[in-house]
Amino acid sequence: MMASFIREVLARARRTLASIRGVRGGSATIAALVVGSVSVLVVAASGVLWSVNAAADAGVERVGSLGDIDTRPPQTANGSVDILFAATDDPVDEKADDEKGESADEKALPDRRLSHLALVHLSRRHDSTVLIDLPSNSLVDVPPHRDFRGKDVGASKRPLAATYEDGGPALLVQSLETVTKIRIDGYVELSLPALTDVVAALDGIELCLPKTVEDKAAKLRMAPGEQTITAEQAAAYARTTAGGSLDRLRRTQLLFGAAAERLFGATAVLTPWQATQLLDEGAAALRVDDGFDRALARRVALALRDPYGDRTSIVSVPVDETKKTKDGTVTTWQSQLTTYLFEELGKDSRIDPSLFTPAPVPLRPGSVSVRVENGAGIEGFAGKATEELRGVGFRMKGAPSNADQESSTTTIYHDAAHEKHARTLQAAIPGAELAVTKTKSSTMRVVVGRSYSGVRQVNYVKNAEPGVSENDALSVTAAGPCGG
């Protein structure tokens, strides 16, 4: 029913435009595909199934075959699929470089820059989906390559955004495969400026914001609740970095989902002017790899119909630290948790998001000293917990040892003067309990019980409430806080 409606509306728009502007036959399909596939990138449900299934037939730009990339991980034998979605923006202003005598032609940079990334893992059983947010400033190992200027570049460490700038989607995919050991089966890229163009063509969109968004630098303040936003507001809302990378990913989801609903909803009326705008701007917004065919597109669309249901997990790659380099501010990944995450994906295992979603804590993990004792009666349990806590940044003291008695519960023993330290540690160990001791010590004593299931990544936030994830505040459902 919906597909028939969409086809009829777009067919009418295409016939009208063809008669007055000579629009090519495939452009309407592209325009529809752009908005619907943008919804796929950001995991919105509206219009996705029809539009993304048209990917193989639309005249969208192709970025080449992923099979041409050298030294790739082996194809998974379990039948799971991993798709890389990239959101891009306009290139940075090059006026300063031009004033120095370096022209844009000499720089030979791509016409887009990487904004943010998401890796989507589709299980072999078709019963679970994992969406992993990948910060574009993540520092990764980059293999030798030839950049856009035709210059041979040796192996180095660069942020993901720089790999896209130097070598386009192919180098981006190759670098990610090198660090994750995951073979990427498909690539979809969408342009954020297309958001502004689509929203402008629709004379704004209705949006329900789950919480206040404020960015003083961008002069942006938007209150929660239902509202109509302009193209300029939509662009600022999508681009602000307030709240972290997962917030940004979900903001983009809300925007493009609302645009798709506005376009594809039964109450949407496409005037010839609106259709013209969508056709003109939409055709250049989507790029996919050569292997992204109808079968793969259908599988992606079906998997992402219910992004906040029980079958979908949304996590951010575990981050270790943020530092400044010649490429600007970059983030490094937490080695142990990141390795575990991608190993589990490679085995097509179910992912527990709580292990990877950072919990805000009032102290830096490195300022908390910890000693672990085995209270589970299971050989190697204390050593395992010691390494996992060290992996998320805590300062481990002494060798693991056995507790005086066994316990099913994991308990953190601390003196009254170090409650903040204890609560910071508790946020990293799901299910752990606190116990105050009279013995004065700055070292937390952890007795791991049989219920111990691993650690959770934590993130220092000044005046944070321990144990409550910053992402819990942005819980977006299909209905949203406005109902409906």
Tab-separated table of C-alpha atoms in Angstrom:
chain	number	residue	atom	x	y	z
A	1	MET	CA	0.000	0.000	0.000
A	2	MET	CA	2.694	2.489	1.028
A	3	ALA	CA	4.974	1.447	-1.794
A	4	SER	CA	2.172	1.986	-4.308
A	5	PHE	CA	1.484	5.421	-2.869
A	6	ILE	CA	5.137	6.412	-3.071
A	7	ARG	CA	5.494	5.180	-6.623
A	8	GLU	CA	2.359	7.036	-7.698
A	9	VAL	CA	3.375	10.342	-6.069
A	10	LEU	CA	6.894	10.208	-7.454
A	11	ALA	CA	5.715	9.073	-10.860
A	12	ARG	CA	3.413	12.072	-11.071
A	13	ALA	CA	6.184	14.405	-9.949
A	14	ARG	CA	8.560	12.883	-12.496
A	15	ARG	CA	6.079	13.260	-15.353
A	16	THR	CA	5.462	16.886	-14.407
A	17	LEU	CA	9.145	17.687	-14.185
A	18	ALA	CA	9.982	15.816	-17.362
A	19	SER	CA	7.525	17.926	-19.245
A	20	ILE	CA	8.889	21.229	-17.972
A	21	ARG	CA	12.559	20.518	-17.272
A	22	GLY	CA	13.548	17.390	-19.160
A	23	VAL	CA	14.388	15.416	-16.011
A	24	ARG	CA	16.005	12.033	-16.638
A	25	GLY	CA	13.956	8.948	-15.900
A	26	GLY	CA	15.952	7.566	-12.987
A	27	SER	CA	16.177	10.745	-10.936
A	28	ALA	CA	12.903	10.355	-9.068
A	29	THR	CA	13.926	6.936	-7.889
A	30	ILE	CA	17.235	8.374	-6.727
A	31	ALA	CA	15.513	11.177	-4.846
A	32	ALA	CA	13.246	8.749	-3.040
A	33	LEU	CA	16.159	6.439	-2.354
A	34	VAL	CA	18.230	9.225	-0.855
A	35	VAL	CA	15.735	10.117	1.842
A	36	GLY	CA	14.828	6.514	2.612
A	37	SER	CA	18.408	5.311	2.636
A	38	VAL	CA	19.472	8.184	4.839
A	39	SER	CA	16.934	6.732	7.240
A	40	VAL	CA	18.794	3.431	6.981
A	41	LEU	CA	22.069	5.107	7.891
A	42	VAL	CA	20.579	6.573	11.011
A	43	VAL	CA	18.300	3.636	11.673
A	44	ALA	CA	14.945	5.273	11.008
A	45	ALA	CA	12.080	3.060	9.909
A	46	SER	CA	9.943	5.359	7.742
A	47	GLY	CA	10.095	4.512	4.058
A	48	VAL	CA	13.209	2.391	4.390
A	49	LEU	CA	12.034	-0.958	3.074
A	50	TRP	CA	10.799	0.323	-0.262
A	51	SER	CA	13.518	2.869	-0.893
A	52	VAL	CA	16.549	0.827	0.057
A	53	ASN	CA	15.385	-2.108	-2.040
A	54	ALA	CA	15.672	0.147	-5.068
A	55	ALA	CA	19.395	0.738	-4.454
A	56	ALA	CA	20.601	-1.766	-7.023
A	57	ASP	CA	18.388	-0.297	-9.746
A	58	ALA	CA	18.859	3.421	-9.131
A	59	GLY	CA	21.497	5.411	-10.941
A	60	VAL	CA	23.379	6.304	-7.773
A	61	GLU	CA	27.117	6.854	-7.727
A	62	ARG	CA	29.276	3.810	-7.089
A	63	VAL	CA	32.573	4.046	-5.198
A	64	GLY	CA	34.142	0.895	-6.610
A	65	SER	CA	34.387	-2.701	-5.498
A	66	LEU	CA	35.440	-3.560	-1.950
A	67	GLY	CA	36.859	-6.732	-3.435
A	68	ASP	CA	39.633	-4.665	-5.048
A	69	ILE	CA	41.053	-3.768	-1.615
A	70	ASP	CA	44.333	-5.516	-0.801
A	71	THR	CA	44.883	-7.714	2.275
A	72	ARG	CA	41.370	-8.128	3.625
A	73	PRO	CA	40.124	-10.246	6.551
A	74	PRO	CA	38.584	-13.571	5.498
A	75	GLN	CA	34.890	-13.775	4.711
A	76	THR	CA	32.952	-14.886	7.775
A	77	ALA	CA	31.755	-18.460	7.512
A	78	ASN	CA	28.792	-17.900	9.820
A	79	GLY	CA	26.685	-15.942	7.332
A	80	SER	CA	26.597	-12.657	9.251
A	81	VAL	CA	26.901	-9.348	7.366
A	82	ASP	CA	28.687	-6.113	8.304
A	83	ILE	CA	27.808	-2.809	6.587
A	84	LEU	CA	29.694	0.475	7.020
A	85	PHE	CA	27.551	3.609	6.913
A	86	ALA	CA	29.329	6.958	6.534
A	87	ALA	CA	27.824	10.420	6.948
A	88	THR	CA	29.760	13.140	5.123
A	89	ASP	CA	29.738	16.918	5.154
A	90	ASP	CA	31.068	19.742	3.000
A	91	PRO	CA	34.876	20.082	2.942
A	92	VAL	CA	36.511	22.597	5.246
A	93	ASP	CA	36.937	26.175	4.077
A	94	GLU	CA	40.141	26.349	2.042
A	95	LYS	CA	40.430	30.151	1.884
A	96	ALA	CA	43.273	30.173	4.385
A	97	ASP	CA	45.251	27.719	2.246
A	98	ASP	CA	44.494	29.661	-0.921
A	99	GLU	CA	45.842	32.812	0.722
A	100	LYS	CA	49.089	30.908	1.368
A	101	GLY	CA	49.375	30.162	-2.338
A	102	GLU	CA	48.110	26.583	-2.251
A	103	SER	CA	45.124	26.162	-4.537
A	104	ALA	CA	42.291	23.698	-4.112
A	105	ASP	CA	43.401	21.993	-7.357
A	106	GLU	CA	46.898	21.482	-5.944
A	107	LYS	CA	45.497	20.002	-2.774
A	108	ALA	CA	43.249	17.680	-4.844
A	109	LEU	CA	41.089	16.959	-1.816
A	110	PRO	CA	37.766	15.094	-2.078
A	111	ASP	CA	34.568	17.107	-2.263
A	112	ARG	CA	33.299	15.615	1.003
A	113	ARG	CA	34.740	15.123	4.473
A	114	LEU	CA	33.845	12.411	6.949
A	115	SER	CA	31.415	13.440	9.677
A	116	HIS	CA	30.561	10.233	11.526
A	117	LEU	CA	30.420	6.473	11.043
A	118	ALA	CA	28.363	3.498	12.075
A	119	LEU	CA	29.096	-0.196	11.580
A	120	VAL	CA	25.959	-2.330	11.379
A	121	HIS	CA	26.265	-6.050	12.114
A	122	LEU	CA	23.441	-8.290	10.892
A	123	SER	CA	23.329	-11.727	12.460
A	124	ARG	CA	23.196	-14.913	10.426
A	125	ARG	CA	19.980	-15.912	12.199
A	126	HIS	CA	18.285	-12.620	11.239
A	127	ASP	CA	17.316	-12.264	14.905
A	128	SER	CA	19.679	-9.505	16.094
A	129	THR	CA	21.353	-6.336	14.865
A	130	VAL	CA	24.218	-4.393	16.421
A	131	LEU	CA	24.829	-0.732	15.543
A	132	ILE	CA	28.321	0.442	16.554
A	133	ASP	CA	29.142	4.140	16.608
A	134	LEU	CA	32.702	4.769	15.390
A	135	PRO	CA	34.078	8.267	16.213
A	136	SER	CA	35.522	9.778	13.043
A	137	ASN	CA	38.564	11.041	14.980
A	138	SER	CA	39.496	7.497	16.094
A	139	LEU	CA	43.239	6.919	15.707
A	140	VAL	CA	43.898	3.765	13.663
A	141	ASP	CA	46.716	2.021	11.821
A	142	VAL	CA	46.668	3.093	8.174
A	143	PRO	CA	48.288	0.796	5.574
A	144	PRO	CA	50.578	2.087	2.810
A	145	HIS	CA	48.548	3.734	0.053
A	146	ARG	CA	48.457	6.330	-2.723
A	147	ASP	CA	46.553	9.445	-1.692
A	148	PHE	CA	44.340	11.816	-3.695
A	149	ARG	CA	47.382	13.832	-4.746
A	150	GLY	CA	48.940	10.736	-6.328
A	151	LYS	CA	51.601	10.571	-3.623
A	152	ASP	CA	52.715	7.230	-2.157
A	153	VAL	CA	52.264	7.274	1.618
A	154	GLY	CA	53.780	4.765	4.030
A	155	ALA	CA	52.087	3.046	6.960
A	156	SER	CA	51.115	5.431	9.754
A	157	LYS	CA	48.629	6.157	12.505
A	158	ARG	CA	45.904	8.594	11.447
A	159	PRO	CA	42.292	9.366	12.445
A	160	LEU	CA	39.561	7.686	10.409
A	161	ALA	CA	38.542	11.057	8.962
A	162	ALA	CA	42.051	11.460	7.520
A	163	THR	CA	41.912	8.035	5.862
A	164	TYR	CA	38.776	9.149	4.018
A	165	GLU	CA	40.444	12.416	3.030
A	166	ASP	CA	43.601	10.683	1.805
A	167	GLY	CA	42.172	7.639	0.070
A	168	GLY	CA	38.384	7.854	0.008
A	169	PRO	CA	36.032	5.001	0.954
A	170	ALA	CA	38.508	2.279	-0.080
A	171	LEU	CA	41.216	3.403	2.370
A	172	LEU	CA	38.606	4.026	5.067
A	173	VAL	CA	37.291	0.483	4.719
A	174	GLN	CA	40.777	-1.028	4.536
A	175	SER	CA	41.907	0.833	7.688
A	176	LEU	CA	38.828	-0.265	9.612
A	177	GLU	CA	39.240	-3.856	8.506
A	178	THR	CA	42.875	-3.746	9.632
A	179	VAL	CA	42.050	-2.592	13.160
A	180	THR	CA	38.813	-4.546	13.705
A	181	LYS	CA	39.653	-7.761	11.807
A	182	ILE	CA	36.054	-7.573	10.540
A	183	ARG	CA	35.418	-7.927	6.808
A	184	ILE	CA	33.077	-5.158	5.642
A	185	ASP	CA	30.499	-6.508	3.213
A	186	GLY	CA	28.914	-3.253	2.062
A	187	TYR	CA	29.429	0.517	2.092
A	188	VAL	CA	26.774	3.263	2.092
A	189	GLU	CA	27.630	6.960	2.191
A	190	LEU	CA	25.253	9.883	2.558
A	191	SER	CA	25.840	13.622	2.554
A	192	LEU	CA	24.668	15.746	5.485
A	193	PRO	CA	24.135	18.806	3.259
A	194	ALA	CA	21.422	16.727	1.573
A	195	LEU	CA	19.540	17.023	4.850
A	196	THR	CA	19.360	20.799	4.523
A	197	ASP	CA	18.225	20.541	0.916
A	198	VAL	CA	15.527	17.972	1.655
A	199	VAL	CA	14.199	19.877	4.673
A	200	ALA	CA	14.199	23.118	2.662
A	201	ALA	CA	12.278	21.444	-0.162
A	202	LEU	CA	9.720	20.225	2.367
A	203	ASP	CA	9.350	23.703	3.946
A	204	GLY	CA	10.587	22.347	7.269
A	205	ILE	CA	9.857	19.174	9.199
A	206	GLU	CA	8.041	18.279	12.397
A	207	LEU	CA	10.434	17.032	15.034
A	208	CYS	CA	9.982	15.788	18.581
A	209	LEU	CA	13.144	16.355	20.614
A	210	PRO	CA	13.720	14.066	23.618
A	211	LYS	CA	15.784	16.631	25.513
A	212	THR	CA	17.207	20.157	25.361
A	213	VAL	CA	20.127	20.656	22.997
A	214	GLU	CA	22.393	23.651	23.573
A	215	ASP	CA	25.586	24.587	21.764
A	216	LYS	CA	26.757	28.108	22.548
A	217	ALA	CA	29.481	28.037	19.905
A	218	ALA	CA	26.919	27.215	17.218
A	219	LYS	CA	24.367	29.598	18.767
A	220	LEU	CA	21.950	26.698	18.973
A	221	ARG	CA	19.338	26.098	21.640
A	222	MET	CA	16.371	23.806	21.066
A	223	ALA	CA	13.876	22.873	23.754
A	224	PRO	CA	12.410	19.369	24.091
A	225	GLY	CA	9.011	18.551	22.608
A	226	GLU	CA	7.244	18.869	19.272
A	227	GLN	CA	8.250	21.703	16.950
A	228	THR	CA	8.741	22.637	13.326
A	229	ILE	CA	12.371	23.236	12.401
A	230	THR	CA	13.858	24.977	9.391
A	231	ALA	CA	16.612	23.712	7.121
A	232	GLU	CA	19.168	25.891	8.915
A	233	GLN	CA	18.110	24.546	12.309
A	234	ALA	CA	18.244	20.997	11.003
A	235	ALA	CA	21.787	21.474	9.748
A	236	ALA	CA	22.966	22.965	13.059
A	237	TYR	CA	21.202	20.228	15.026
A	238	ALA	CA	22.869	17.492	12.977
A	239	ARG	CA	26.331	19.036	13.162
A	240	THR	CA	26.591	20.067	16.796
A	241	THR	CA	28.965	17.922	18.836
A	242	ALA	CA	27.117	18.551	22.112
A	243	GLY	CA	26.454	15.398	24.103
A	244	GLY	CA	28.950	13.042	22.498
A	245	SER	CA	29.039	10.832	19.431
A	246	LEU	CA	26.077	8.602	20.277
A	247	ASP	CA	23.913	11.676	20.865
A	248	ARG	CA	25.028	12.971	17.471
A	249	LEU	CA	24.185	9.695	15.783
A	250	ARG	CA	20.741	9.647	17.333
A	251	ARG	CA	20.113	13.320	16.530
A	252	THR	CA	20.814	12.513	12.906
A	253	GLN	CA	18.452	9.561	13.204
A	254	LEU	CA	15.669	11.827	14.433
A	255	LEU	CA	16.216	14.379	11.686
A	256	PHE	CA	16.372	12.014	8.758
A	257	GLY	CA	13.613	9.862	10.169
A	258	ALA	CA	11.374	12.931	10.387
A	259	ALA	CA	12.312	13.952	6.835
A	260	ALA	CA	11.531	10.460	5.545
A	261	GLU	CA	8.207	10.402	7.366
A	262	ARG	CA	7.337	13.825	5.970
A	263	LEU	CA	8.199	12.730	2.444
A	264	PHE	CA	6.723	9.253	2.499
A	265	GLY	CA	3.791	9.755	4.864
A	266	ALA	CA	0.286	9.563	3.422
A	267	THR	CA	-0.338	13.224	4.346
A	268	ALA	CA	2.741	14.499	2.497
A	269	VAL	CA	1.991	16.465	-0.652
A	270	LEU	CA	4.868	16.954	-3.063
A	271	THR	CA	4.400	20.100	-5.082
A	272	PRO	CA	6.309	20.342	-8.366
A	273	TRP	CA	8.696	22.814	-6.735
A	274	GLN	CA	9.405	20.434	-3.832
A	275	ALA	CA	9.888	17.503	-6.160
A	276	THR	CA	12.262	19.561	-8.300
A	277	GLN	CA	14.380	20.404	-5.260
A	278	LEU	CA	14.497	16.794	-4.127
A	279	LEU	CA	15.450	15.539	-7.565
A	280	ASP	CA	18.178	18.115	-8.040
A	281	GLU	CA	19.779	17.723	-4.639
A	282	GLY	CA	18.995	14.094	-3.944
A	283	ALA	CA	20.730	12.518	-6.928
A	284	ALA	CA	24.215	13.397	-5.630
A	285	ALA	CA	23.630	12.546	-1.980
A	286	LEU	CA	24.045	8.770	-1.998
A	287	ARG	CA	27.057	6.616	-2.822
A	288	VAL	CA	27.374	2.846	-2.427
A	289	ASP	CA	29.943	0.189	-3.277
A	290	ASP	CA	29.622	-1.895	-6.420
A	291	GLY	CA	28.464	-4.955	-4.491
A	292	PHE	CA	25.564	-3.239	-2.728
A	293	ASP	CA	22.787	-5.043	-4.578
A	294	ARG	CA	19.056	-5.508	-4.082
A	295	ALA	CA	19.447	-8.619	-1.896
A	296	LEU	CA	21.854	-6.888	0.487
A	297	ALA	CA	19.731	-3.733	0.582
A	298	ARG	CA	16.627	-5.746	1.438
A	299	ARG	CA	18.431	-7.530	4.260
A	300	VAL	CA	19.633	-4.241	5.725
A	301	ALA	CA	16.178	-2.688	5.543
A	302	LEU	CA	14.470	-5.655	7.176
A	303	ALA	CA	17.022	-5.752	9.988
A	304	LEU	CA	16.602	-2.052	10.795
A	305	ARG	CA	12.836	-1.838	10.861
A	306	ASP	CA	12.784	-1.740	14.666
A	307	PRO	CA	15.950	0.104	15.782
A	308	TYR	CA	14.959	0.320	19.446
A	309	GLY	CA	13.445	-3.125	19.823
A	310	ASP	CA	14.805	-6.064	21.765
A	311	ARG	CA	16.674	-7.347	18.725
A	312	THR	CA	18.786	-4.222	18.191
A	313	SER	CA	21.764	-3.158	20.308
A	314	ILE	CA	23.329	0.305	19.953
A	315	VAL	CA	26.831	0.742	21.346
A	316	SER	CA	29.810	3.058	20.966
A	317	VAL	CA	33.274	1.641	20.409
A	318	PRO	CA	35.093	1.719	23.780
A	319	VAL	CA	37.339	4.818	23.970
A	320	ASP	CA	40.524	4.884	26.049
A	321	GLU	CA	41.672	8.508	25.894
A	322	THR	CA	41.492	11.734	23.933
A	323	LYS	CA	44.670	13.556	22.942
A	324	LYS	CA	45.982	16.213	20.577
A	325	THR	CA	48.119	15.349	17.546
A	326	LYS	CA	49.125	17.022	14.287
A	327	ASP	CA	45.754	15.811	12.932
A	328	GLY	CA	43.883	17.599	15.711
A	329	THR	CA	42.102	16.005	18.652
A	330	VAL	CA	41.960	12.223	18.317
A	331	THR	CA	40.589	9.363	20.388
A	332	THR	CA	42.206	6.000	20.995
A	333	TRP	CA	40.239	2.814	21.536
A	334	GLN	CA	40.366	0.794	24.733
A	335	SER	CA	42.378	-2.212	23.612
A	336	GLN	CA	40.897	-5.083	25.607
A	337	LEU	CA	37.221	-4.166	25.346
A	338	THR	CA	37.517	-3.221	21.681
A	339	THR	CA	39.213	-6.513	20.856
A	340	TYR	CA	36.508	-8.388	22.759
A	341	LEU	CA	33.730	-6.458	20.972
A	342	PHE	CA	34.962	-7.189	17.465
A	343	GLU	CA	35.901	-10.779	18.292
A	344	GLU	CA	32.343	-11.367	19.483
A	345	LEU	CA	30.975	-9.740	16.325
A	346	GLY	CA	33.210	-11.980	14.245
A	347	LYS	CA	31.696	-14.997	16.004
A	348	ASP	CA	28.192	-13.549	15.509
A	349	SER	CA	27.623	-13.589	19.280
A	350	ARG	CA	24.992	-11.519	21.034
A	351	ILE	CA	26.346	-8.217	22.387
A	352	ASP	CA	25.530	-6.775	25.812
A	353	PRO	CA	25.498	-2.974	25.253
A	354	SER	CA	26.020	-2.250	28.964
A	355	LEU	CA	29.566	-3.579	28.691
A	356	PHE	CA	30.481	-0.939	26.098
A	357	THR	CA	28.293	2.082	26.884
A	358	PRO	CA	30.384	4.398	29.085
A	359	ALA	CA	28.963	5.165	32.528
A	360	PRO	CA	29.791	8.695	33.755
A	361	VAL	CA	31.894	8.655	36.930
A	362	PRO	CA	33.105	11.499	39.202
A	363	LEU	CA	36.769	10.376	39.206
A	364	ARG	CA	39.197	9.301	36.538
A	365	PRO	CA	39.674	5.497	36.674
A	366	GLY	CA	43.445	5.991	36.815
A	367	SER	CA	43.089	7.755	40.168
A	368	VAL	CA	41.404	4.709	41.756
A	369	SER	CA	43.663	1.977	43.176
A	370	VAL	CA	42.198	-1.542	43.167
A	371	ARG	CA	43.193	-4.942	44.513
A	372	VAL	CA	41.207	-8.055	43.519
A	373	GLU	CA	40.480	-11.229	45.489
A	374	ASN	CA	38.817	-14.390	44.203
A	375	GLY	CA	35.615	-15.130	46.098
A	376	ALA	CA	34.044	-17.237	43.369
A	377	GLY	CA	36.028	-20.385	43.948
A	378	ILE	CA	36.750	-20.512	40.221
A	379	GLU	CA	40.390	-20.741	39.216
A	380	GLY	CA	41.703	-17.641	37.440
A	381	PHE	CA	38.662	-15.476	38.262
A	382	ALA	CA	40.622	-12.834	40.175
A	383	GLY	CA	43.274	-12.645	37.457
A	384	LYS	CA	40.599	-12.232	34.812
A	385	ALA	CA	38.918	-9.402	36.759
A	386	THR	CA	42.280	-7.735	37.386
A	387	GLU	CA	43.111	-7.587	33.690
A	388	GLU	CA	39.623	-6.406	32.745
A	389	LEU	CA	39.695	-3.586	35.307
A	390	ARG	CA	43.180	-2.600	34.171
A	391	GLY	CA	41.846	-2.593	30.619
A	392	VAL	CA	39.256	0.092	31.396
A	393	GLY	CA	41.815	2.291	33.116
A	394	PHE	CA	41.882	1.429	36.835
A	395	ARG	CA	45.199	1.328	38.681
A	396	MET	CA	45.732	-2.228	39.874
A	397	LYS	CA	47.681	-2.902	43.066
A	398	GLY	CA	49.334	-6.185	43.963
A	399	ALA	CA	48.800	-9.665	42.568
A	400	PRO	CA	45.346	-11.316	42.503
A	401	SER	CA	44.690	-13.538	45.509
A	402	ASN	CA	42.041	-15.774	47.050
A	403	ALA	CA	39.444	-14.410	49.478
A	404	ASP	CA	38.897	-15.951	52.906
A	405	GLN	CA	35.462	-17.231	51.883
A	406	GLU	CA	33.418	-17.756	48.748
A	407	SER	CA	30.528	-15.528	47.710
A	408	SER	CA	28.029	-15.277	44.875
A	409	THR	CA	28.025	-11.470	44.970
A	410	THR	CA	30.895	-9.176	43.996
A	411	THR	CA	31.665	-6.745	46.823
A	412	ILE	CA	33.802	-3.582	46.880
A	413	TYR	CA	35.278	-2.849	50.326
A	414	HIS	CA	36.312	0.759	51.047
A	415	ASP	CA	36.724	3.187	53.933
A	416	ALA	CA	34.352	6.103	54.490
A	417	ALA	CA	36.823	8.656	53.140
A	418	HIS	CA	36.933	7.063	49.692
A	419	GLU	CA	33.273	6.668	48.784
A	420	LYS	CA	33.708	8.478	45.455
A	421	HIS	CA	36.472	6.060	44.559
A	422	ALA	CA	34.275	3.115	45.443
A	423	ARG	CA	31.305	4.394	43.440
A	424	THR	CA	33.531	5.060	40.444
A	425	LEU	CA	34.682	1.446	40.623
A	426	GLN	CA	31.145	0.169	41.212
A	427	ALA	CA	30.000	1.825	37.981
A	428	ALA	CA	32.505	-0.352	36.119
A	429	ILE	CA	31.350	-3.651	37.689
A	430	PRO	CA	27.651	-4.337	36.997
A	431	GLY	CA	25.949	-5.866	40.031
A	432	ALA	CA	28.731	-5.078	42.510
A	433	GLU	CA	27.804	-4.046	46.052
A	434	LEU	CA	29.591	-1.618	48.404
A	435	ALA	CA	30.716	-2.311	51.952
A	436	VAL	CA	32.348	0.249	54.284
A	437	THR	CA	35.252	-0.974	56.405
A	438	LYS	CA	36.919	0.561	59.436
A	439	THR	CA	40.372	-0.100	57.998
A	440	LYS	CA	41.707	3.103	56.451
A	441	SER	CA	43.106	2.581	52.955
A	442	SER	CA	43.059	4.387	49.636
A	443	THR	CA	43.004	1.041	47.808
A	444	MET	CA	39.650	-0.516	46.926
A	445	ARG	CA	39.446	-4.243	47.755
A	446	VAL	CA	37.250	-6.138	45.325
A	447	VAL	CA	36.086	-9.662	46.133
A	448	VAL	CA	34.693	-11.058	42.890
A	449	GLY	CA	31.821	-13.457	43.380
A	450	ARG	CA	30.332	-16.107	41.123
A	451	SER	CA	27.916	-13.550	39.639
A	452	TYR	CA	30.781	-11.475	38.214
A	453	SER	CA	30.200	-11.104	34.464
A	454	GLY	CA	32.844	-8.609	33.398
A	455	VAL	CA	33.440	-4.876	33.484
A	456	ARG	CA	31.831	-1.865	31.898
A	457	GLN	CA	33.612	1.079	30.352
A	458	VAL	CA	33.444	4.308	32.383
A	459	ASN	CA	33.973	7.911	31.412
A	460	TYR	CA	35.073	10.732	33.705
A	461	VAL	CA	32.505	13.533	33.821
A	462	LYS	CA	32.776	16.331	36.367
A	463	ASN	CA	29.976	16.116	38.977
A	464	ALA	CA	28.670	12.953	37.343
A	465	GLU	CA	26.132	10.695	38.993
A	466	PRO	CA	27.966	7.351	39.084
A	467	GLY	CA	26.471	4.405	37.270
A	468	VAL	CA	24.021	6.322	35.068
A	469	SER	CA	24.971	6.332	31.389
A	470	GLU	CA	24.832	9.673	29.616
A	471	ASN	CA	23.180	7.824	26.752
A	472	ASP	CA	20.307	6.740	29.014
A	473	ALA	CA	19.141	10.350	28.875
A	474	LEU	CA	18.598	10.066	25.141
A	475	SER	CA	16.292	7.080	25.039
A	476	VAL	CA	14.380	7.581	21.813
A	477	THR	CA	11.410	5.413	20.945
A	478	ALA	CA	9.261	5.334	17.841
A	479	ALA	CA	6.613	7.442	19.582
A	480	GLY	CA	9.083	9.753	21.314
A	481	PRO	CA	8.337	11.864	24.409
A	482	CYS	CA	5.552	13.650	22.541
A	483	GLY	CA	3.465	10.506	22.135
A	484	GLY	CA	1.711	9.461	18.968
